[in-house]
Amino acid sequence: MDKEERKIINQGQEDEMEIYGYNLSRWKLAIVSLGVICSGGFLLLLLYWMPEWRVKATCVRAAVKDCEVVLLRTTDEFKMWFCAKIRVLSLETYPVSSPKSMSNKLSNGHAVCLIENPTEENRHGISKYSQTESQQIRYFTHHSVKYFWNDTIHNFDFLKGLDEGVSCTSIYEKHSAGLTKGMHAYRKLLYGVNEIAVKVPSVFKLLIKEVLNPFYIFQLFSVILWSTDEYYYYALAIVVMSIVSIVSSLYSIRKQYVMLHDMVATHSTVRVSVCRVNEEIEEIFSTDLVPGDVMVIPLNGTIMPCDAVLINGTCIVNESMLTGESVPVTKTNLPNPSVDVKGIGDELYNPETHKRHTLFCGTTVIQTRFYTGELVKAIVVRTGFSTSKGQLVRSILYPKPTDFKLYRDAYLFLLCLVAVAGIGFIYTIINSILNEVQVGVIIIESLDIITITVPPALPAAMTAGIVYAQRRLKKIGIFCISPQRINICGQLNLVCFDKTGTLTEDGLDLWGIQRVENARFLSPEENVCNEMLVKSQFVACMATCHSLTKIEGVLSGDPLDLKMFEAIGWILEEATEEETALHNRIMPTVVRPPKQLLPESTPAGNQEMELFELPAIYEIGIVRQFPFSSALQRMSVVARVLGDKKMDAYMKGAPEVIASLCKPETVPVDFQNVLEDFTKQGFRVIALAHRKLESKLTWHKVQNISRDAIENNMDFMGLIIMQNKLKQETPAVLEDLHKANIRTVMVTGDSMLTAVSVARDCGMILPQDKVIIAEALPPKDGKVAKINWHYADSLTQCSHPSAIDAEAIPVKLVHDSLEDLQMTRYHFAMNGKSFSVILEHFQDLVPKLMLHGTVFARMAPDQKTQLIEALQNVDYFVGMCGDGANDCGALKRAHGGISLSELEASVASPFTSKTPSISCVPNLIREGRAALITSFCVFKFMALYSIIQYFSVTLLYSILSNLGDFQFLFIDLAIILVVVFTMSLNPAWKELVAQRPPSGLISGALLFSVLSQIIICIGFQSLGFFWVKQQPWYEVWHPKSDACNTTGSRFWNSSHVDNETELDEHYIQNYENTTVFFISSFQYLIVAIAFSKGKPFRQPCYKNYFFVFSVIFLYIFILFIMLYPVASVDQVLQIVCVPYQWRVTMLIIVLVNAFVSLTVENFFLDMVLWKVVFNRDKQGEYRFSTAQPPQESVDRWGKCCLPWALGCRKKIPKAKYMYLAQELLVDPEWPPKPQTTTEAKALVKENGSCQIITIT
């Protein structure tokens, strides 16, 4: 039973894999070695390409626990195989205790994570992985992650740091003291070196990997075969093309590795100080850090070499590496539950939940703040590839394969050609044996027919169009590091955009303020920096309620805070390090207005009051700060005006939240209406509130008070209105995409309200469209996960469902086509937390939400990647446009990722735009469509070339003849290569059209096109071949044949004389050969013109001057040598003389062939079949039209039209999103009604099914 076991590692995670154990088998190895020798090394290549076969052919199944090799298979739709060798980590060198004492202390029963109590480590540390008999741990490495054998779960598992299963209490109690040197050494043995190693492979290694591509192996086989047949010239041409292709490929691959290596290497090795148990400070290299080390953060900052949780002091960090927002973030120490007044109990530490206290790898610590004599300390929680940056680099190094139908169909098409070649192969052998041909000739000719049918020049031909597209993209400032993705971009039907810096300008602008006095709104004011307001509580709140700090004398922080502070023109002063050292606590940050804003003298009448209220210097000290929390949607501060006895509490945040925490009598009656007016105009609105604190609250009490005690019973002060300006080109570009039926989605790290307003502003959500906010809550206190549905526009108006007007419920379908479903009148919006909950607990809702999800706010980098995958799972071709390192994973995962930054994001992104503007997106799609259509044209042309030449050779084999070497060379080099490399030059069409090109070769229209041309070409070639035999002058050709009756005339072919001395061994020269050669030469050019289509995706072929010139030149040349033979040309091409009348007949055959081919391709196929039979491409998008009122039309579709339409077609749409759209048309429960809740069913984990419960 053990031997057949199958285990799952990383269960429930994105990289879940099945694992099978194998042991090396000597007898199997011997048989395989013999097979490799007998097959001339081909078996070795086959096993190299197929890791699964390699392991199964050389190993026998074994229990996973004791195996030598593991075979891994991903559980996703790709089912990819990997193999890894089991290695053994010896603990003999364990520095704390001797092997003997260790073996006595072994015991079982621990998970693979750090032991919380350091003293336990000696006793339990090894047992979790190793067998009790020895001090050895078995492990394997896959995709830069080590998996250790864990005796407890009887499976392999990766080593976790302090980021899982460790409580906040134990972080302080058990880990804050640091590690002993012995413990550090032991952990170093297990965790390895703390580095994100991106090895740049040597050129030789990359070359071997590239050369062992199946296509290049086939080319090598063809070249060897042609050389034995003395067909050197074309062999040389193929060799040259292959070398150019390999060199360019090696250059781009190595360049990517070097860029990634350079990006990662910036912080790979720095010197860091760590605290040991005896409180001594030791300086070590960052590569030696292990989870549990207590790292001292230097005063002047550093680039973090690991993920660490702050336990002492405060840090100001630039996290642009992770979030894309180059805003300094203040990180505070992790709350210590045993000390805090309002403890958080035994809450488990989680880097995501506690990100305000976590310093992430790769982020820059700009500055630190500390208490008296205290060092700023952080405990290392994750190292190497386990860190946030490590995971990002792994997603770049090992991306999921992008499945594209074109390439799958191309291989299928090649298999069909191989099958045709197989038939020719068998026919040639049988025909040659019957005609008693020599064995050597039979082998060469039968193998030759395979190289004719599967053209070795195909990869070069396919690459040509992509290279030209790459060149055109470069001209418009788009650089490409993954050329194969250009074709995929032609299929994009959905594009995700990051917001900040992509759709909008980087910063926010202050539009104005609207203050409240006596519970009434005053008129909006633009200028806040004036004498009238300088001493108002409103301006005091703007001056103090922020997280700004000075870094090297420059004010920095959140752009919103920065704009707000700059608008009032105040000055911020922070305590110096010397001042801080004199006090027990951090000295307060002080803000004060500039002198010119303060009144120079005070009016005489109010002298006493003014002197009491205003000291000579007016400044405010910020005593305590409660940082902004996205969960609470607010921040607050406690401040004191110099000379005042009482402190003030100021609060700012989301208007609805602030209003709910204020005294109702201070909130204006028209608050909701005013707020709605601003948000509908796309403004970002922030509310301010204030209250005087009791005089008994002292400095020390304030430092320990909970924020809930401060943030209540406030006075509402008014609104600040900020404007997030769209980039000038954004609305126009999005409109172009919508006209082309390309859906647009916003995925941002910014807040939900801002994202929705920007989406409305830029036209992503139309004014009449409804926005449904999905607020998902994880399971808590025994309750199941649930989603609350709010309608964004009605959210502020309605307190209970009955108040919702029927108009608020969106109409489902008002368009005439299922393709327009993205234009229906409702959109889903959600934040990152809700998205994660939905992915985990509501799997069956994910596809439905993907169909109409438009705004995804507060998305973490990995959530962006998950969103791209969720959209791909419903068969969207997804583009991603972003500008930050936080977009890296998503840019790599998308079918077409385009980075607007030349920094980190460009390493991961297949495309990088030199100009930071989204206008590159439609340009890329246009070029992608042109390249895709070019690929289809080239593939169709190469298929026809193969079949035409295959049929020519097969016809000639039947009379034991063949095409001559120079005939082959003329066709292959002069016609095929010239045509292939010029027909790919058509530029892209000027604008994006609503129609999309087919995604695969196996589509009705394309197959009909190819098959019809094959039948036409075979028909006319056969006509010429058999008709020539019916001519009165025909005889079986021999050197003295004279069908022309032109002895001594100008038509006399001098090759006759030569042929008497030079015997034609291969019987090349004959009337059939000459006829077939001329007709087939014209046929190559005819199909080239038939397949070179322009509009709507490419410019017309007559604008491709190189192609036009090449085709005209070849036509004239072939026509000339056919009608007016030149003796020297005839001799080289081994053409025989035929009567002039037959030459004219051949011309007529060619002209009729041309007329039939072009008529079928351009009229019958394009005008009739495309519109009637192949109405839409493979996506299965059928057109419906309705003039019924929307709801009636939905019901009516459900009963008659839809089943009738589907019944007639006998097939359903192939794209999941289209099929889903049809289903949702008749689903009365969708979209969810306002103010309803969807609950996940308890204990149902299989499909995550859910039910809708209306809350009344």
mmCIF file of C-alpha atoms in Angstrom, residues 165-356:
data_model
loop_
_atom_site.group_PDB
_atom_site.id
_atom_site.type_symbol
_atom_site.label_atom_id
_atom_site.label_comp_id
_atom_site.label_asym_id
_atom_site.label_seq_id
_atom_site.Cartn_x
_atom_site.Cartn_y
_atom_site.Cartn_z
ATOM 1 C CA GLY A 165 1.257 29.769 14.685
ATOM 2 C CA VAL A 166 3.151 32.168 16.949
ATOM 3 C CA SER A 167 1.179 34.424 19.306
ATOM 4 C CA CYS A 168 1.982 38.091 19.902
ATOM 5 C CA THR A 169 2.550 37.298 23.584
ATOM 6 C CA SER A 170 5.170 34.648 22.833
ATOM 7 C CA ILE A 171 6.957 36.985 20.423
ATOM 8 C CA TYR A 172 7.697 39.198 23.429
ATOM 9 C CA GLU A 173 8.072 36.519 26.075
ATOM 10 C CA LYS A 174 9.961 33.793 24.219
ATOM 11 C CA HIS A 175 11.628 35.383 21.223
ATOM 12 C CA SER A 176 12.569 38.936 22.189
ATOM 13 C CA ALA A 177 15.702 37.928 24.076
ATOM 14 C CA GLY A 178 17.480 36.695 20.927
ATOM 15 C CA LEU A 179 19.191 33.387 20.127
ATOM 16 C CA THR A 180 22.245 31.715 21.584
ATOM 17 C CA LYS A 181 25.053 31.091 19.109
ATOM 18 C CA GLY A 182 24.307 27.368 19.245
ATOM 19 C CA MET A 183 20.628 27.832 18.441
ATOM 20 C CA HIS A 184 21.538 30.242 15.670
ATOM 21 C CA ALA A 185 23.905 27.715 14.115
ATOM 22 C CA TYR A 186 21.276 24.969 14.340
ATOM 23 C CA ARG A 187 18.636 27.082 12.667
ATOM 24 C CA LYS A 188 21.120 28.206 10.026
ATOM 25 C CA LEU A 189 21.629 24.530 9.193
ATOM 26 C CA LEU A 190 17.889 24.092 8.576
ATOM 27 C CA TYR A 191 16.925 27.415 7.052
ATOM 28 C CA GLY A 192 20.060 27.844 5.014
ATOM 29 C CA VAL A 193 21.494 31.122 3.778
ATOM 30 C CA ASN A 194 19.242 34.188 3.928
ATOM 31 C CA GLU A 195 19.430 35.259 0.319
ATOM 32 C CA ILE A 196 17.181 35.445 -2.701
ATOM 33 C CA ALA A 197 19.580 33.827 -5.113
ATOM 34 C CA VAL A 198 18.880 34.434 -8.790
ATOM 35 C CA LYS A 199 21.623 32.551 -10.567
ATOM 36 C CA VAL A 200 22.381 33.759 -14.062
ATOM 37 C CA PRO A 201 22.848 30.554 -16.092
ATOM 38 C CA SER A 202 25.989 30.309 -18.191
ATOM 39 C CA VAL A 203 25.665 30.913 -21.930
ATOM 40 C CA PHE A 204 26.623 27.260 -22.541
ATOM 41 C CA LYS A 205 23.833 25.987 -20.258
ATOM 42 C CA LEU A 206 21.263 28.253 -21.899
ATOM 43 C CA LEU A 207 22.518 27.235 -25.340
ATOM 44 C CA ILE A 208 22.108 23.516 -24.600
ATOM 45 C CA LYS A 209 18.609 24.127 -23.225
ATOM 46 C CA GLU A 210 17.623 26.163 -26.295
ATOM 47 C CA VAL A 211 19.185 23.816 -28.840
ATOM 48 C CA LEU A 212 17.416 20.796 -27.321
ATOM 49 C CA ASN A 213 14.066 22.338 -28.288
ATOM 50 C CA PRO A 214 12.142 19.714 -30.368
ATOM 51 C CA PHE A 215 11.967 22.057 -33.387
ATOM 52 C CA TYR A 216 15.721 22.617 -33.493
ATOM 53 C CA ILE A 217 16.305 18.868 -33.171
ATOM 54 C CA PHE A 218 13.995 18.317 -36.166
ATOM 55 C CA GLN A 219 15.905 20.989 -38.100
ATOM 56 C CA LEU A 220 19.175 19.246 -37.270
ATOM 57 C CA PHE A 221 17.719 15.957 -38.520
ATOM 58 C CA SER A 222 16.568 17.674 -41.754
ATOM 59 C CA VAL A 223 19.947 19.316 -42.329
ATOM 60 C CA ILE A 224 21.782 15.960 -41.910
ATOM 61 C CA LEU A 225 19.309 14.271 -44.291
ATOM 62 C CA TRP A 226 19.667 16.979 -46.954
ATOM 63 C CA SER A 227 23.446 16.864 -46.671
ATOM 64 C CA THR A 228 23.417 13.118 -47.419
ATOM 65 C CA ASP A 229 21.225 13.938 -50.429
ATOM 66 C CA GLU A 230 23.726 16.659 -51.506
ATOM 67 C CA TYR A 231 21.135 19.408 -50.932
ATOM 68 C CA TYR A 232 23.665 21.704 -49.329
ATOM 69 C CA TYR A 233 22.424 25.199 -50.186
ATOM 70 C CA TYR A 234 19.047 25.055 -48.470
ATOM 71 C CA ALA A 235 20.590 23.132 -45.543
ATOM 72 C CA LEU A 236 23.017 26.040 -45.124
ATOM 73 C CA ALA A 237 20.154 28.574 -45.270
ATOM 74 C CA ILE A 238 18.260 26.700 -42.528
ATOM 75 C CA VAL A 239 21.426 26.473 -40.393
ATOM 76 C CA VAL A 240 22.012 30.244 -40.703
ATOM 77 C CA MET A 241 18.363 31.031 -39.792
ATOM 78 C CA SER A 242 18.500 28.672 -36.811
ATOM 79 C CA ILE A 243 21.741 30.230 -35.525
ATOM 80 C CA VAL A 244 20.287 33.760 -35.779
ATOM 81 C CA SER A 245 17.111 32.599 -33.990
ATOM 82 C CA ILE A 246 19.049 30.833 -31.203
ATOM 83 C CA VAL A 247 21.434 33.763 -30.641
ATOM 84 C CA SER A 248 18.611 36.335 -30.388
ATOM 85 C CA SER A 249 16.681 34.041 -28.041
ATOM 86 C CA LEU A 250 19.751 33.474 -25.815
ATOM 87 C CA TYR A 251 20.416 37.212 -25.681
ATOM 88 C CA SER A 252 16.888 38.107 -24.508
ATOM 89 C CA ILE A 253 16.700 35.233 -21.949
ATOM 90 C CA ARG A 254 20.092 36.059 -20.444
ATOM 91 C CA LYS A 255 19.238 39.763 -20.357
ATOM 92 C CA GLN A 256 16.112 38.995 -18.290
ATOM 93 C CA TYR A 257 18.123 36.901 -15.831
ATOM 94 C CA VAL A 258 20.760 39.626 -15.457
ATOM 95 C CA MET A 259 18.069 42.312 -14.869
ATOM 96 C CA LEU A 260 16.357 40.189 -12.219
ATOM 97 C CA HIS A 261 19.684 39.308 -10.596
ATOM 98 C CA ASP A 262 20.642 42.993 -10.415
ATOM 99 C CA MET A 263 17.259 43.944 -8.952
ATOM 100 C CA VAL A 264 17.535 41.297 -6.210
ATOM 101 C CA ALA A 265 21.229 41.767 -5.473
ATOM 102 C CA THR A 266 20.768 45.307 -4.117
ATOM 103 C CA HIS A 267 20.376 44.120 -0.523
ATOM 104 C CA SER A 268 21.758 40.594 -0.756
ATOM 105 C CA THR A 269 24.692 41.106 1.606
ATOM 106 C CA VAL A 270 24.894 43.845 4.235
ATOM 107 C CA ARG A 271 26.324 43.838 7.737
ATOM 108 C CA VAL A 272 23.687 43.765 10.483
ATOM 109 C CA SER A 273 23.798 43.844 14.281
ATOM 110 C CA VAL A 274 21.902 41.170 16.198
ATOM 111 C CA CYS A 275 21.213 40.762 19.913
ATOM 112 C CA ARG A 276 22.203 37.525 21.586
ATOM 113 C CA VAL A 277 20.643 36.017 24.741
ATOM 114 C CA ASN A 278 23.240 37.542 27.063
ATOM 115 C CA GLU A 279 22.385 41.007 25.645
ATOM 116 C CA GLU A 280 25.632 41.266 23.734
ATOM 117 C CA ILE A 281 25.456 42.778 20.254
ATOM 118 C CA GLU A 282 27.073 40.723 17.510
ATOM 119 C CA GLU A 283 27.711 41.961 13.993
ATOM 120 C CA ILE A 284 27.014 39.392 11.287
ATOM 121 C CA PHE A 285 26.308 39.289 7.559
ATOM 122 C CA SER A 286 22.640 39.549 6.586
ATOM 123 C CA THR A 287 23.010 36.198 4.790
ATOM 124 C CA ASP A 288 23.484 34.569 8.227
ATOM 125 C CA LEU A 289 20.158 35.787 9.643
ATOM 126 C CA VAL A 290 17.626 33.148 10.711
ATOM 127 C CA PRO A 291 14.040 33.397 12.011
ATOM 128 C CA GLY A 292 14.212 34.269 15.717
ATOM 129 C CA ASP A 293 17.257 36.541 15.434
ATOM 130 C CA VAL A 294 16.735 39.958 17.029
ATOM 131 C CA MET A 295 18.006 42.509 14.546
ATOM 132 C CA VAL A 296 19.009 46.049 15.498
ATOM 133 C CA ILE A 297 17.723 48.590 12.974
ATOM 134 C CA PRO A 298 20.402 51.259 12.464
ATOM 135 C CA LEU A 299 19.586 54.953 13.079
ATOM 136 C CA ASN A 300 20.283 56.019 9.536
ATOM 137 C CA GLY A 301 18.110 53.260 8.119
ATOM 138 C CA THR A 302 18.817 50.279 5.880
ATOM 139 C CA ILE A 303 17.327 48.119 3.138
ATOM 140 C CA MET A 304 15.636 45.237 4.948
ATOM 141 C CA PRO A 305 17.337 41.894 4.184
ATOM 142 C CA CYS A 306 14.448 39.850 5.654
ATOM 143 C CA ASP A 307 10.888 40.123 7.009
ATOM 144 C CA ALA A 308 10.955 41.222 10.661
ATOM 145 C CA VAL A 309 8.445 42.339 13.292
ATOM 146 C CA LEU A 310 9.221 45.511 15.241
ATOM 147 C CA ILE A 311 9.323 45.068 19.027
ATOM 148 C CA ASN A 312 11.042 48.334 20.023
ATOM 149 C CA GLY A 313 10.845 51.851 18.624
ATOM 150 C CA THR A 314 9.359 53.323 15.475
ATOM 151 C CA CYS A 315 10.529 53.188 11.867
ATOM 152 C CA ILE A 316 9.698 55.269 8.805
ATOM 153 C CA VAL A 317 9.727 52.969 5.802
ATOM 154 C CA ASN A 318 9.440 53.410 2.040
ATOM 155 C CA GLU A 319 7.396 50.420 0.845
ATOM 156 C CA SER A 320 7.151 51.286 -2.865
ATOM 157 C CA MET A 321 8.755 47.891 -3.572
ATOM 158 C CA LEU A 322 5.553 46.251 -2.285
ATOM 159 C CA THR A 323 2.719 48.745 -2.611
ATOM 160 C CA GLY A 324 3.704 50.842 -5.608
ATOM 161 C CA GLU A 325 2.969 53.966 -3.550
ATOM 162 C CA SER A 326 6.252 55.770 -2.824
ATOM 163 C CA VAL A 327 4.890 57.085 0.449
ATOM 164 C CA PRO A 328 6.852 56.782 3.692
ATOM 165 C CA VAL A 329 4.899 54.642 6.149
ATOM 166 C CA THR A 330 5.325 54.836 9.917
ATOM 167 C CA LYS A 331 5.800 51.409 11.513
ATOM 168 C CA THR A 332 5.248 51.076 15.231
ATOM 169 C CA ASN A 333 6.238 48.262 17.579
ATOM 170 C CA LEU A 334 3.920 45.248 17.851
ATOM 171 C CA PRO A 335 1.457 45.785 20.745
ATOM 172 C CA ASN A 336 2.536 43.703 23.729
ATOM 173 C CA PRO A 337 -0.669 42.082 25.071
ATOM 174 C CA SER A 338 0.821 41.621 28.560
ATOM 175 C CA VAL A 339 1.572 45.379 28.908
ATOM 176 C CA ASP A 340 -1.206 47.123 26.985
ATOM 177 C CA VAL A 341 -4.136 48.425 28.986
ATOM 178 C CA LYS A 342 -6.623 46.994 26.564
ATOM 179 C CA GLY A 343 -4.877 43.770 25.611
ATOM 180 C CA ILE A 344 -5.489 41.782 22.457
ATOM 181 C CA GLY A 345 -5.248 38.453 24.247
ATOM 182 C CA ASP A 346 -3.404 35.603 22.614
ATOM 183 C CA GLU A 347 -3.850 36.858 19.075
ATOM 184 C CA LEU A 348 -1.624 35.045 16.584
ATOM 185 C CA TYR A 349 0.961 37.144 14.832
ATOM 186 C CA ASN A 350 0.392 37.446 11.065
ATOM 187 C CA PRO A 351 2.565 39.624 8.797
ATOM 188 C CA GLU A 352 -0.494 40.674 6.775
ATOM 189 C CA THR A 353 -2.745 41.504 9.734
ATOM 190 C CA HIS A 354 0.101 43.191 11.598
ATOM 191 C CA LYS A 355 1.702 44.869 8.593
ATOM 192 C CA ARG A 356 1.790 48.195 10.487
#
